Amino acid sequence: MAVLPSARSSAMLVLRSVLTRALAARKLAPQVCSSFATGPRQYDGTFYEFRTYCLKPSKMNEFLENTKKNIHLRTAHSELVGFWSVEFGGQVNKVFHIWKYDNFAHRTEVRKAVAKDKEWQQSLTPNLGLIDKQEIEITYLVPWCKLEKPAKEGVYELVSFQMKPGGPALWGDAFKRAINAHVDLGYSKLIGVFHTEYGELNRVHVLWWNESADSRAAGRHQSHEDPRVVAAVRESVNYLVSQQNMLLIPTSFSPLK
Ligand SMILES: *[C@@H]1O[C@H](CO)[C@@H](O)[C@H](O)[C@H]1NC(C)=O
């Protein structure tokens, strides 16, 4: 009889590990995102491609002027969500843009059409020499947010959170509560919350808007002293590895202003 409890507990352990594995496998299936978790994606295939270009020193104006002149050739093929220059955060001389695609097949089609578009390809040539490095990330909007548009022009902040391995099933609820605490208390306008599909995994990007860099800074300081925000953030910080932000200034041709 003395062996029974330990036999039972090892059987329990096996069962638990089988269950954990089954849950992990289910987590990979897109249809299994619960309505209140930061599910890996929305139900449709729409995704957002984040592109960051590091430009050669002092080439920002030239790059933006060329792009402004020709971007209509590119947006004829697919939707540009926003185009910003990076004011603060990491390297200088960076631009950041977001492109929307219905699904991966759509992107493949667009890339093919863009490659065949002689006028666009020609317009690209002067810009190619101005770019040092390009980075791409594919992201989905989390299921609990829609992409918002601010009513007037302002500045944007992209905050990128590197979360612990485990995915939204582990940290989704806490993360959502932390973001919503900021939203509900009106410290800044939320534009979108994006979960990375290709790039650094377990990464979430939060895009905020405010009238100016100063009001954004004021809101940040106030929110950090608000016990309701602090309580919500304290929980999600348990799952946080690192975090980073950038202040973004919309370009004149950016749809998101
Ligand atoms: C911008 O920030 C200020 C300061 O926190 C805040 O009062 C205001 O509501 C913010 N604007 C929006 C649209 O969120």
PDB file of N, CA and C in Angstrom, residues 153-191:
ATOM      1  N   GLU A 153      -3.597  65.213 -36.146  1.00  0.00           N
ATOM      2  CA  GLU A 153      -2.174  64.877 -36.206  1.00  0.00           C
ATOM      3  C   GLU A 153      -1.524  64.867 -34.828  1.00  0.00           C
ATOM      4  N   GLY A 154      -0.530  64.043 -34.681  1.00  0.00           N
ATOM      5  CA  GLY A 154       0.165  63.999 -33.405  1.00  0.00           C
ATOM      6  C   GLY A 154       1.437  63.194 -33.516  1.00  0.00           C
ATOM      7  N   VAL A 155       1.883  62.644 -32.388  1.00  0.00           N
ATOM      8  CA  VAL A 155       3.076  61.804 -32.394  1.00  0.00           C
ATOM      9  C   VAL A 155       2.679  60.404 -31.915  1.00  0.00           C
ATOM     10  N   TYR A 156       3.512  59.446 -32.229  1.00  0.00           N
ATOM     11  CA  TYR A 156       3.230  58.055 -31.883  1.00  0.00           C
ATOM     12  C   TYR A 156       4.371  57.504 -31.036  1.00  0.00           C
ATOM     13  N   GLU A 157       3.996  56.566 -30.190  1.00  0.00           N
ATOM     14  CA  GLU A 157       5.030  55.856 -29.442  1.00  0.00           C
ATOM     15  C   GLU A 157       4.807  54.373 -29.670  1.00  0.00           C
ATOM     16  N   LEU A 158       5.859  53.700 -30.097  1.00  0.00           N
ATOM     17  CA  LEU A 158       5.771  52.247 -30.230  1.00  0.00           C
ATOM     18  C   LEU A 158       6.551  51.645 -29.067  1.00  0.00           C
ATOM     19  N   VAL A 159       5.829  50.913 -28.221  1.00  0.00           N
ATOM     20  CA  VAL A 159       6.484  50.264 -27.092  1.00  0.00           C
ATOM     21  C   VAL A 159       6.527  48.770 -27.385  1.00  0.00           C
ATOM     22  N   SER A 160       7.714  48.203 -27.341  1.00  0.00           N
ATOM     23  CA  SER A 160       7.871  46.786 -27.672  1.00  0.00           C
ATOM     24  C   SER A 160       8.235  46.004 -26.416  1.00  0.00           C
ATOM     25  N   PHE A 161       7.438  45.009 -26.130  1.00  0.00           N
ATOM     26  CA  PHE A 161       7.627  44.207 -24.916  1.00  0.00           C
ATOM     27  C   PHE A 161       8.124  42.822 -25.296  1.00  0.00           C
ATOM     28  N   GLN A 162       9.261  42.444 -24.763  1.00  0.00           N
ATOM     29  CA  GLN A 162       9.723  41.073 -24.924  1.00  0.00           C
ATOM     30  C   GLN A 162       9.203  40.296 -23.721  1.00  0.00           C
ATOM     31  N   MET A 163       8.269  39.382 -23.983  1.00  0.00           N
ATOM     32  CA  MET A 163       7.668  38.626 -22.896  1.00  0.00           C
ATOM     33  C   MET A 163       8.365  37.271 -22.749  1.00  0.00           C
ATOM     34  N   LYS A 164       8.073  36.597 -21.623  1.00  0.00           N
ATOM     35  CA  LYS A 164       8.691  35.284 -21.389  1.00  0.00           C
ATOM     36  C   LYS A 164       8.127  34.248 -22.354  1.00  0.00           C
ATOM     37  N   PRO A 165       8.934  33.213 -22.662  1.00  0.00           N
ATOM     38  CA  PRO A 165       8.406  32.123 -23.482  1.00  0.00           C
ATOM     39  C   PRO A 165       7.148  31.559 -22.826  1.00  0.00           C
ATOM     40  N   GLY A 166       6.248  31.063 -23.632  1.00  0.00           N
ATOM     41  CA  GLY A 166       4.987  30.540 -23.089  1.00  0.00           C
ATOM     42  C   GLY A 166       3.817  31.103 -23.855  1.00  0.00           C
ATOM     43  N   GLY A 167       4.021  32.269 -24.437  1.00  0.00           N
ATOM     44  CA  GLY A 167       2.985  32.838 -25.297  1.00  0.00           C
ATOM     45  C   GLY A 167       1.829  33.441 -24.538  1.00  0.00           C
ATOM     46  N   PRO A 168       0.858  33.921 -25.298  1.00  0.00           N
ATOM     47  CA  PRO A 168      -0.284  34.614 -24.718  1.00  0.00           C
ATOM     48  C   PRO A 168      -1.060  33.767 -23.711  1.00  0.00           C
ATOM     49  N   ALA A 169      -1.012  32.446 -23.853  1.00  0.00           N
ATOM     50  CA  ALA A 169      -1.737  31.609 -22.892  1.00  0.00           C
ATOM     51  C   ALA A 169      -1.204  31.864 -21.484  1.00  0.00           C
ATOM     52  N   LEU A 170       0.092  32.185 -21.399  1.00  0.00           N
ATOM     53  CA  LEU A 170       0.715  32.423 -20.097  1.00  0.00           C
ATOM     54  C   LEU A 170       0.516  33.863 -19.630  1.00  0.00           C
ATOM     55  N   TRP A 171       0.814  34.828 -20.516  1.00  0.00           N
ATOM     56  CA  TRP A 171       0.833  36.216 -20.060  1.00  0.00           C
ATOM     57  C   TRP A 171      -0.219  37.130 -20.687  1.00  0.00           C
ATOM     58  N   GLY A 172      -1.060  36.552 -21.567  1.00  0.00           N
ATOM     59  CA  GLY A 172      -2.013  37.382 -22.311  1.00  0.00           C
ATOM     60  C   GLY A 172      -2.959  38.192 -21.446  1.00  0.00           C
ATOM     61  N   ASP A 173      -3.559  37.550 -20.447  1.00  0.00           N
ATOM     62  CA  ASP A 173      -4.548  38.239 -19.618  1.00  0.00           C
ATOM     63  C   ASP A 173      -3.919  39.383 -18.834  1.00  0.00           C
ATOM     64  N   ALA A 174      -2.769  39.098 -18.224  1.00  0.00           N
ATOM     65  CA  ALA A 174      -2.097  40.125 -17.422  1.00  0.00           C
ATOM     66  C   ALA A 174      -1.682  41.293 -18.315  1.00  0.00           C
ATOM     67  N   PHE A 175      -1.211  40.962 -19.508  1.00  0.00           N
ATOM     68  CA  PHE A 175      -0.777  42.004 -20.428  1.00  0.00           C
ATOM     69  C   PHE A 175      -1.955  42.888 -20.844  1.00  0.00           C
ATOM     70  N   LYS A 176      -3.059  42.240 -21.163  1.00  0.00           N
ATOM     71  CA  LYS A 176      -4.250  42.987 -21.575  1.00  0.00           C
ATOM     72  C   LYS A 176      -4.721  43.911 -20.448  1.00  0.00           C
ATOM     73  N   ARG A 177      -4.698  43.400 -19.227  1.00  0.00           N
ATOM     74  CA  ARG A 177      -5.130  44.236 -18.097  1.00  0.00           C
ATOM     75  C   ARG A 177      -4.228  45.458 -17.943  1.00  0.00           C
ATOM     76  N   ALA A 178      -2.925  45.260 -18.127  1.00  0.00           N
ATOM     77  CA  ALA A 178      -1.990  46.386 -17.980  1.00  0.00           C
ATOM     78  C   ALA A 178      -2.249  47.443 -19.052  1.00  0.00           C
ATOM     79  N   ILE A 179      -2.476  47.009 -20.282  1.00  0.00           N
ATOM     80  CA  ILE A 179      -2.731  47.963 -21.369  1.00  0.00           C
ATOM     81  C   ILE A 179      -4.066  48.674 -21.130  1.00  0.00           C
ATOM     82  N   ASN A 180      -5.081  47.887 -20.781  1.00  0.00           N
ATOM     83  CA  ASN A 180      -6.399  48.496 -20.596  1.00  0.00           C
ATOM     84  C   ASN A 180      -6.450  49.458 -19.422  1.00  0.00           C
ATOM     85  N   ALA A 181      -5.608  49.228 -18.423  1.00  0.00           N
ATOM     86  CA  ALA A 181      -5.566  50.175 -17.298  1.00  0.00           C
ATOM     87  C   ALA A 181      -5.148  51.552 -17.829  1.00  0.00           C
ATOM     88  N   HIS A 182      -4.172  51.580 -18.736  1.00  0.00           N
ATOM     89  CA  HIS A 182      -3.746  52.858 -19.329  1.00  0.00           C
ATOM     90  C   HIS A 182      -4.858  53.459 -20.190  1.00  0.00           C
ATOM     91  N   VAL A 183      -5.507  52.593 -20.982  1.00  0.00           N
ATOM     92  CA  VAL A 183      -6.543  53.077 -21.900  1.00  0.00           C
ATOM     93  C   VAL A 183      -7.721  53.639 -21.114  1.00  0.00           C
ATOM     94  N   ASP A 184      -8.197  52.849 -20.132  1.00  0.00           N
ATOM     95  CA  ASP A 184      -9.395  53.240 -19.390  1.00  0.00           C
ATOM     96  C   ASP A 184      -9.184  54.545 -18.647  1.00  0.00           C
ATOM     97  N   LEU A 185      -7.954  54.801 -18.225  1.00  0.00           N
ATOM     98  CA  LEU A 185      -7.710  56.006 -17.428  1.00  0.00           C
ATOM     99  C   LEU A 185      -7.343  57.195 -18.325  1.00  0.00           C
ATOM    100  N   GLY A 186      -7.329  56.968 -19.641  1.00  0.00           N
ATOM    101  CA  GLY A 186      -7.196  58.072 -20.602  1.00  0.00           C
ATOM    102  C   GLY A 186      -5.824  58.729 -20.670  1.00  0.00           C
ATOM    103  N   TYR A 187      -4.777  57.968 -20.404  1.00  0.00           N
ATOM    104  CA  TYR A 187      -3.444  58.577 -20.445  1.00  0.00           C
ATOM    105  C   TYR A 187      -2.918  58.757 -21.855  1.00  0.00           C
ATOM    106  N   SER A 188      -3.442  57.989 -22.771  1.00  0.00           N
ATOM    107  CA  SER A 188      -2.962  58.076 -24.143  1.00  0.00           C
ATOM    108  C   SER A 188      -3.945  57.306 -25.014  1.00  0.00           C
ATOM    109  N   LYS A 189      -3.930  57.594 -26.311  1.00  0.00           N
ATOM    110  CA  LYS A 189      -4.859  56.872 -27.192  1.00  0.00           C
ATOM    111  C   LYS A 189      -4.164  55.636 -27.769  1.00  0.00           C
ATOM    112  N   LEU A 190      -4.853  54.505 -27.623  1.00  0.00           N
ATOM    113  CA  LEU A 190      -4.300  53.251 -28.138  1.00  0.00           C
ATOM    114  C   LEU A 190      -4.633  53.120 -29.626  1.00  0.00           C
ATOM    115  N   ILE A 191      -3.623  52.868 -30.439  1.00  0.00           N
ATOM    116  CA  ILE A 191      -3.842  52.679 -31.873  1.00  0.00           C
ATOM    117  C   ILE A 191      -3.899  51.187 -32.209  1.00  0.00           C
TER     118      ILE A 191
END
